[in-house]
């Protein structure tokens, strides 16, 4: 079977959308105002049938950068801008941290390892696409779908933790039954799994996240939400922290120096993922005061 990819997906976690005459254009998140000016000038030239981009720049975009800087300054107090900025900060940290772990994983040779450790390697490699998919969903505001995916990722990590001490494939149990064993190592995993389950199954306590009554008294379904996506981005940080801690626990024999755990039973309280999580959580609380 040929598994080569002829197409490569875009990491929407590193993009933003700019608009030109009602047309959305996806660009890198660090796309500058100057770059935006030239791109829009080129598109405007085509639209108006002009032959000179320079003429379009002089005629329609003379004060573009100044006006954009004013608009940017005015938008800083907007709640949606604050959510979006915090999401970008989270996704940037998540990707940088995760890619460091992934590079380590791809260097490991599992040929001489036990069946269970080799299988753990497969699980952690498979999680690469799950993290990528989560980033894309968060960036596009699909919070409900993100809950489901993060819950699935938690089950996979719990499964890897559980089987890492087994001798062979026959001893493996269902991933959904592995959360209880993970709690001994990562205490918050049990409560976190319960919260994700209540959101994924639309428990009655979570109805307001998916349904509301508008000013006309009519029921409306929430399909996308920047605020709730902000919350799922914070959840993704928890999964990242869990991933890194369990990674070092499982592959401890391949690691010369721990960053996320102290030993096989103790987490490093000063690990970068935990510190960053608390910094982000405080920023999130400040936004929602």
mmCIF file of C-alpha atoms in Angstrom:
data_model
loop_
_atom_site.group_PDB
_atom_site.id
_atom_site.type_symbol
_atom_site.label_atom_id
_atom_site.label_comp_id
_atom_site.label_asym_id
_atom_site.label_seq_id
_atom_site.Cartn_x
_atom_site.Cartn_y
_atom_site.Cartn_z
ATOM 1 C CA UNK A 1 0.000 0.000 0.000
ATOM 2 C CA UNK A 2 1.355 3.418 -0.972
ATOM 3 C CA UNK A 3 1.051 5.832 1.963
ATOM 4 C CA UNK A 4 2.922 8.727 0.361
ATOM 5 C CA UNK A 5 1.074 12.031 0.432
ATOM 6 C CA UNK A 6 0.762 13.992 -2.799
ATOM 7 C CA UNK A 7 -1.058 16.745 -0.927
ATOM 8 C CA UNK A 8 0.000 18.440 2.257
ATOM 9 C CA UNK A 9 -2.480 20.043 4.623
ATOM 10 C CA UNK A 10 -2.227 23.620 5.825
ATOM 11 C CA UNK A 11 -1.659 24.224 9.536
ATOM 12 C CA UNK A 12 -4.519 26.653 10.155
ATOM 13 C CA UNK A 13 -3.171 27.144 13.655
ATOM 14 C CA UNK A 14 -0.522 29.378 12.086
ATOM 15 C CA UNK A 15 -2.843 31.369 9.845
ATOM 16 C CA UNK A 16 -5.244 34.284 9.973
ATOM 17 C CA UNK A 17 -7.926 35.523 7.591
ATOM 18 C CA UNK A 18 -7.846 38.910 5.918
ATOM 19 C CA UNK A 19 -10.683 40.243 3.785
ATOM 20 C CA UNK A 20 -10.664 41.944 0.424
ATOM 21 C CA UNK A 21 -14.027 43.097 -0.973
ATOM 22 C CA UNK A 22 -15.843 40.333 0.896
ATOM 23 C CA UNK A 23 -13.383 37.633 -0.166
ATOM 24 C CA UNK A 24 -11.566 35.781 2.656
ATOM 25 C CA UNK A 25 -7.846 35.241 2.149
ATOM 26 C CA UNK A 26 -5.888 32.874 4.400
ATOM 27 C CA UNK A 27 -2.380 34.140 5.157
ATOM 28 C CA UNK A 28 0.338 33.342 7.748
ATOM 29 C CA UNK A 29 -0.456 34.679 11.221
ATOM 30 C CA UNK A 30 2.644 36.922 11.074
ATOM 31 C CA UNK A 31 1.667 38.389 7.680
ATOM 32 C CA UNK A 32 2.687 42.053 7.915
ATOM 33 C CA UNK A 33 0.595 45.136 7.150
ATOM 34 C CA UNK A 34 2.968 45.962 4.300
ATOM 35 C CA UNK A 35 2.521 42.497 2.782
ATOM 36 C CA UNK A 36 -1.248 42.832 3.153
ATOM 37 C CA UNK A 37 -1.128 46.188 1.375
ATOM 38 C CA UNK A 38 0.693 44.797 -1.659
ATOM 39 C CA UNK A 39 -1.500 41.696 -1.829
ATOM 40 C CA UNK A 40 -4.711 43.723 -1.717
ATOM 41 C CA UNK A 41 -3.315 46.215 -4.222
ATOM 42 C CA UNK A 42 -2.578 43.408 -6.670
ATOM 43 C CA UNK A 43 -6.083 41.964 -6.283
ATOM 44 C CA UNK A 44 -7.647 45.416 -6.608
ATOM 45 C CA UNK A 45 -5.669 46.007 -9.799
ATOM 46 C CA UNK A 46 -7.104 42.824 -11.290
ATOM 47 C CA UNK A 47 -10.632 43.676 -10.152
ATOM 48 C CA UNK A 48 -10.592 47.178 -11.655
ATOM 49 C CA UNK A 49 -8.876 46.074 -14.834
ATOM 50 C CA UNK A 50 -5.883 48.308 -14.275
ATOM 51 C CA UNK A 51 -2.476 47.421 -15.647
ATOM 52 C CA UNK A 52 -0.298 49.016 -12.961
ATOM 53 C CA UNK A 53 -0.104 47.888 -9.343
ATOM 54 C CA UNK A 54 1.965 51.002 -8.582
ATOM 55 C CA UNK A 55 -0.886 53.182 -9.789
ATOM 56 C CA UNK A 56 -3.334 51.270 -7.575
ATOM 57 C CA UNK A 57 -1.042 51.699 -4.579
ATOM 58 C CA UNK A 58 -0.772 55.450 -5.105
ATOM 59 C CA UNK A 59 -4.492 55.902 -5.760
ATOM 60 C CA UNK A 60 -6.169 53.601 -3.233
ATOM 61 C CA UNK A 61 -3.539 52.534 -0.690
ATOM 62 C CA UNK A 62 -1.605 55.713 0.094
ATOM 63 C CA UNK A 63 -2.691 55.729 3.769
ATOM 64 C CA UNK A 64 -3.331 51.990 4.109
ATOM 65 C CA UNK A 65 -0.602 51.230 6.659
ATOM 66 C CA UNK A 66 -1.460 54.247 8.826
ATOM 67 C CA UNK A 67 -5.175 53.384 8.816
ATOM 68 C CA UNK A 68 -4.498 49.730 9.591
ATOM 69 C CA UNK A 69 -2.302 50.641 12.549
ATOM 70 C CA UNK A 70 -5.080 52.871 13.900
ATOM 71 C CA UNK A 71 -7.636 50.085 13.415
ATOM 72 C CA UNK A 72 -5.297 47.597 15.078
ATOM 73 C CA UNK A 73 -4.781 49.924 18.054
ATOM 74 C CA UNK A 74 -8.536 50.447 18.451
ATOM 75 C CA UNK A 75 -9.263 46.712 18.308
ATOM 76 C CA UNK A 76 -7.008 45.813 21.244
ATOM 77 C CA UNK A 77 -9.847 46.369 23.712
ATOM 78 C CA UNK A 78 -12.231 44.173 21.715
ATOM 79 C CA UNK A 79 -13.012 40.894 23.518
ATOM 80 C CA UNK A 80 -12.794 38.838 20.323
ATOM 81 C CA UNK A 81 -9.383 40.299 19.550
ATOM 82 C CA UNK A 82 -8.201 39.318 23.031
ATOM 83 C CA UNK A 83 -9.499 35.760 22.631
ATOM 84 C CA UNK A 84 -7.916 35.447 19.198
ATOM 85 C CA UNK A 85 -4.561 36.780 20.415
ATOM 86 C CA UNK A 86 -4.523 34.387 23.365
ATOM 87 C CA UNK A 87 -5.424 31.452 21.116
ATOM 88 C CA UNK A 88 -2.510 32.337 18.821
ATOM 89 C CA UNK A 89 -0.168 32.502 21.823
ATOM 90 C CA UNK A 90 -1.321 29.083 23.022
ATOM 91 C CA UNK A 91 -1.084 27.423 19.617
ATOM 92 C CA UNK A 92 2.402 28.812 19.045
ATOM 93 C CA UNK A 93 3.656 27.420 22.370
ATOM 94 C CA UNK A 94 1.848 24.122 21.816
ATOM 95 C CA UNK A 95 3.385 23.587 18.398
ATOM 96 C CA UNK A 96 6.919 24.508 19.472
ATOM 97 C CA UNK A 97 6.801 22.233 22.522
ATOM 98 C CA UNK A 98 5.111 19.350 20.727
ATOM 99 C CA UNK A 99 7.530 19.440 17.795
ATOM 100 C CA UNK A 100 10.484 19.133 20.186
ATOM 101 C CA UNK A 101 8.946 15.962 21.624
ATOM 102 C CA UNK A 102 8.075 14.646 18.157
ATOM 103 C CA UNK A 103 11.652 15.061 16.957
ATOM 104 C CA UNK A 104 12.826 12.974 19.909
ATOM 105 C CA UNK A 105 10.210 10.322 19.159
ATOM 106 C CA UNK A 106 11.173 10.028 15.494
ATOM 107 C CA UNK A 107 14.800 9.377 16.485
ATOM 108 C CA UNK A 108 13.917 6.422 18.699
ATOM 109 C CA UNK A 109 14.514 2.905 17.398
ATOM 110 C CA UNK A 110 11.978 0.427 18.785
ATOM 111 C CA UNK A 111 13.448 -2.691 17.133
ATOM 112 C CA UNK A 112 14.873 -4.115 20.361
ATOM 113 C CA UNK A 113 12.072 -2.896 22.645
ATOM 114 C CA UNK A 114 9.229 -4.928 24.105
ATOM 115 C CA UNK A 115 5.981 -5.340 22.210
ATOM 116 C CA UNK A 116 4.219 -2.918 24.546
ATOM 117 C CA UNK A 117 6.842 -0.136 24.273
ATOM 118 C CA UNK A 118 6.888 -0.484 20.490
ATOM 119 C CA UNK A 119 3.109 -0.158 20.475
ATOM 120 C CA UNK A 120 3.381 2.964 22.663
ATOM 121 C CA UNK A 121 5.688 4.421 20.032
ATOM 122 C CA UNK A 122 2.989 3.861 17.412
ATOM 123 C CA UNK A 123 0.354 5.540 19.602
ATOM 124 C CA UNK A 124 2.492 8.608 20.225
ATOM 125 C CA UNK A 125 3.310 8.932 16.527
ATOM 126 C CA UNK A 126 -0.389 8.670 15.707
ATOM 127 C CA UNK A 127 -1.119 11.520 18.094
ATOM 128 C CA UNK A 128 0.828 13.876 15.819
ATOM 129 C CA UNK A 129 -2.130 14.196 13.451
ATOM 130 C CA UNK A 130 -4.562 14.519 16.374
ATOM 131 C CA UNK A 131 -2.694 17.560 17.677
ATOM 132 C CA UNK A 132 -2.634 19.051 14.174
ATOM 133 C CA UNK A 133 -6.380 18.479 13.752
ATOM 134 C CA UNK A 134 -7.097 20.061 17.146
ATOM 135 C CA UNK A 135 -5.191 23.188 16.164
ATOM 136 C CA UNK A 136 -7.199 23.524 12.966
ATOM 137 C CA UNK A 137 -10.536 23.026 14.740
ATOM 138 C CA UNK A 138 -9.688 25.553 17.454
ATOM 139 C CA UNK A 139 -8.574 28.144 14.934
ATOM 140 C CA UNK A 140 -11.852 27.804 13.024
ATOM 141 C CA UNK A 141 -14.042 27.930 16.122
ATOM 142 C CA UNK A 142 -15.297 24.321 16.041
ATOM 143 C CA UNK A 143 -15.231 23.929 19.806
ATOM 144 C CA UNK A 144 -17.626 20.960 20.102
ATOM 145 C CA UNK A 145 -15.593 18.845 17.685
ATOM 146 C CA UNK A 146 -12.453 19.828 19.593
ATOM 147 C CA UNK A 147 -13.910 18.493 22.863
ATOM 148 C CA UNK A 148 -14.443 15.106 21.212
ATOM 149 C CA UNK A 149 -10.959 14.952 19.733
ATOM 150 C CA UNK A 150 -9.204 16.014 22.946
ATOM 151 C CA UNK A 151 -11.180 13.387 24.865
ATOM 152 C CA UNK A 152 -10.049 10.760 22.359
ATOM 153 C CA UNK A 153 -6.444 11.926 22.725
ATOM 154 C CA UNK A 154 -6.710 11.584 26.501
ATOM 155 C CA UNK A 155 -7.922 7.992 26.071
ATOM 156 C CA UNK A 156 -5.014 7.191 23.750
ATOM 157 C CA UNK A 157 -2.429 8.623 26.150
ATOM 158 C CA UNK A 158 -4.036 6.742 29.053
ATOM 159 C CA UNK A 159 -3.944 3.558 26.969
ATOM 160 C CA UNK A 160 -0.234 4.038 26.232
ATOM 161 C CA UNK A 161 0.479 4.642 29.919
ATOM 162 C CA UNK A 162 -1.442 1.517 30.920
ATOM 163 C CA UNK A 163 0.126 -0.870 28.420
ATOM 164 C CA UNK A 164 3.688 0.397 28.865
ATOM 165 C CA UNK A 165 4.141 -1.996 31.769
ATOM 166 C CA UNK A 166 2.565 -5.003 30.043
ATOM 167 C CA UNK A 167 4.512 -7.849 28.492
ATOM 168 C CA UNK A 168 2.560 -8.456 25.303
ATOM 169 C CA UNK A 169 -0.455 -7.586 23.181
ATOM 170 C CA UNK A 170 -2.742 -10.113 24.893
ATOM 171 C CA UNK A 171 -2.610 -8.125 28.147
ATOM 172 C CA UNK A 172 -3.891 -4.890 26.617
ATOM 173 C CA UNK A 173 -7.295 -3.620 27.782
ATOM 174 C CA UNK A 174 -9.757 -1.152 26.274
ATOM 175 C CA UNK A 175 -8.476 2.481 26.148
ATOM 176 C CA UNK A 176 -11.672 3.710 27.848
ATOM 177 C CA UNK A 177 -10.812 1.572 30.886
ATOM 178 C CA UNK A 178 -7.309 2.999 31.330
ATOM 179 C CA UNK A 179 -8.138 6.398 32.839
ATOM 180 C CA UNK A 180 -8.252 5.055 36.400
ATOM 181 C CA UNK A 181 -4.668 3.789 36.227
ATOM 182 C CA UNK A 182 -3.468 7.094 34.764
ATOM 183 C CA UNK A 183 -4.878 8.992 37.778
ATOM 184 C CA UNK A 184 -2.151 7.537 39.991
ATOM 185 C CA UNK A 185 0.474 9.237 37.833
ATOM 186 C CA UNK A 186 -1.446 12.331 36.665
ATOM 187 C CA UNK A 187 -4.173 12.994 39.282
ATOM 188 C CA UNK A 188 -6.150 15.554 37.259
ATOM 189 C CA UNK A 189 -6.716 13.134 34.369
ATOM 190 C CA UNK A 190 -9.819 11.587 35.977
ATOM 191 C CA UNK A 191 -11.625 14.878 36.593
ATOM 192 C CA UNK A 192 -10.523 16.187 33.201
ATOM 193 C CA UNK A 193 -11.919 13.115 31.466
ATOM 194 C CA UNK A 194 -15.227 13.595 33.258
ATOM 195 C CA UNK A 195 -15.455 17.245 32.181
ATOM 196 C CA UNK A 196 -14.657 16.376 28.570
ATOM 197 C CA UNK A 197 -17.236 13.584 28.605
ATOM 198 C CA UNK A 198 -19.984 15.867 29.920
ATOM 199 C CA UNK A 199 -19.253 18.380 27.154
ATOM 200 C CA UNK A 200 -18.920 15.778 24.415
ATOM 201 C CA UNK A 201 -22.175 14.049 25.365
ATOM 202 C CA UNK A 202 -23.959 17.405 25.865
ATOM 203 C CA UNK A 203 -24.807 16.704 29.489
ATOM 204 C CA UNK A 204 -27.717 18.820 30.752
ATOM 205 C CA UNK A 205 -25.247 20.960 32.702
ATOM 206 C CA UNK A 206 -23.606 21.896 29.388
ATOM 207 C CA UNK A 207 -26.711 22.811 27.357
ATOM 208 C CA UNK A 208 -25.920 26.539 27.412
ATOM 209 C CA UNK A 209 -22.728 25.853 25.472
ATOM 210 C CA UNK A 210 -24.690 24.590 22.501
ATOM 211 C CA UNK A 211 -28.120 26.211 22.614
ATOM 212 C CA UNK A 212 -29.570 29.620 23.499
ATOM 213 C CA UNK A 213 -32.762 31.628 23.120
ATOM 214 C CA UNK A 214 -32.352 34.836 21.107
ATOM 215 C CA UNK A 215 -34.017 38.224 21.658
ATOM 216 C CA UNK A 216 -37.034 37.057 19.631
ATOM 217 C CA UNK A 217 -37.577 34.059 21.890
ATOM 218 C CA UNK A 218 -36.405 31.600 19.250
ATOM 219 C CA UNK A 219 -34.007 28.750 19.974
ATOM 220 C CA UNK A 220 -30.614 28.909 18.279
ATOM 221 C CA UNK A 221 -27.821 26.338 17.952
ATOM 222 C CA UNK A 222 -24.231 27.458 18.543
ATOM 223 C CA UNK A 223 -22.074 25.934 15.807
ATOM 224 C CA UNK A 224 -18.912 27.977 16.340
ATOM 225 C CA UNK A 225 -17.673 30.099 19.233
ATOM 226 C CA UNK A 226 -14.424 31.997 19.673
ATOM 227 C CA UNK A 227 -14.895 32.080 23.453
ATOM 228 C CA UNK A 228 -15.472 28.334 23.750
ATOM 229 C CA UNK A 229 -12.609 27.687 21.336
ATOM 230 C CA UNK A 230 -10.459 29.720 23.719
ATOM 231 C CA UNK A 231 -11.465 27.253 26.444
ATOM 232 C CA UNK A 232 -10.620 24.260 24.248
ATOM 233 C CA UNK A 233 -7.224 25.829 23.524
ATOM 234 C CA UNK A 234 -6.602 25.808 27.284
ATOM 235 C CA UNK A 235 -7.744 22.162 27.335
ATOM 236 C CA UNK A 236 -5.220 21.445 24.578
ATOM 237 C CA UNK A 237 -2.501 22.777 26.894
ATOM 238 C CA UNK A 238 -3.554 20.236 29.518
ATOM 239 C CA UNK A 239 -3.338 17.449 26.937
ATOM 240 C CA UNK A 240 0.071 18.736 25.851
ATOM 241 C CA UNK A 241 1.265 18.677 29.463
ATOM 242 C CA UNK A 242 -0.080 15.157 29.921
ATOM 243 C CA UNK A 243 1.504 14.030 26.649
ATOM 244 C CA UNK A 244 4.939 15.325 27.675
ATOM 245 C CA UNK A 245 4.785 13.792 31.167
ATOM 246 C CA UNK A 246 3.620 10.371 29.967
ATOM 247 C CA UNK A 247 6.128 10.529 27.105
ATOM 248 C CA UNK A 248 9.022 10.767 29.560
ATOM 249 C CA UNK A 249 7.501 8.100 31.811
ATOM 250 C CA UNK A 250 7.111 5.557 29.005
ATOM 251 C CA UNK A 251 10.381 6.242 27.194
ATOM 252 C CA UNK A 252 12.442 6.880 30.334
ATOM 253 C CA UNK A 253 15.105 4.381 29.257
ATOM 254 C CA UNK A 254 15.765 6.457 26.143
ATOM 255 C CA UNK A 255 15.947 9.843 27.910
ATOM 256 C CA UNK A 256 19.137 11.116 29.540
ATOM 257 C CA UNK A 257 17.589 14.107 31.326
ATOM 258 C CA UNK A 258 13.983 14.606 32.418
ATOM 259 C CA UNK A 259 12.164 17.892 31.857
ATOM 260 C CA UNK A 260 8.593 17.038 32.814
ATOM 261 C CA UNK A 261 8.949 14.399 35.530
ATOM 262 C CA UNK A 262 11.215 14.013 38.552
ATOM 263 C CA UNK A 263 11.077 10.223 38.539
ATOM 264 C CA UNK A 264 8.691 7.412 37.619
ATOM 265 C CA UNK A 265 6.073 8.495 40.146
ATOM 266 C CA UNK A 266 6.570 12.255 40.545
ATOM 267 C CA UNK A 267 5.813 15.087 38.124
ATOM 268 C CA UNK A 268 8.105 18.107 37.865
ATOM 269 C CA UNK A 269 6.098 20.949 39.405
ATOM 270 C CA UNK A 270 8.197 23.525 37.520
ATOM 271 C CA UNK A 271 7.849 21.948 34.066
ATOM 272 C CA UNK A 272 7.437 24.488 31.269
ATOM 273 C CA UNK A 273 4.018 23.221 30.205
ATOM 274 C CA UNK A 274 2.587 23.642 33.703
ATOM 275 C CA UNK A 275 4.110 27.107 34.163
ATOM 276 C CA UNK A 276 2.797 28.259 30.784
ATOM 277 C CA UNK A 277 -0.655 26.833 31.522
ATOM 278 C CA UNK A 278 -0.944 28.882 34.723
ATOM 279 C CA UNK A 279 0.240 32.025 32.927
ATOM 280 C CA UNK A 280 -2.397 31.556 30.224
ATOM 281 C CA UNK A 281 -5.114 30.731 32.741
ATOM 282 C CA UNK A 282 -4.464 34.008 34.571
ATOM 283 C CA UNK A 283 -4.656 35.930 31.297
ATOM 284 C CA UNK A 284 -7.916 34.157 30.478
ATOM 285 C CA UNK A 285 -9.374 35.057 33.884
ATOM 286 C CA UNK A 286 -8.353 38.686 33.375
ATOM 287 C CA UNK A 287 -10.137 38.819 30.013
ATOM 288 C CA UNK A 288 -13.340 37.430 31.520
ATOM 289 C CA UNK A 289 -13.492 39.706 34.582
#
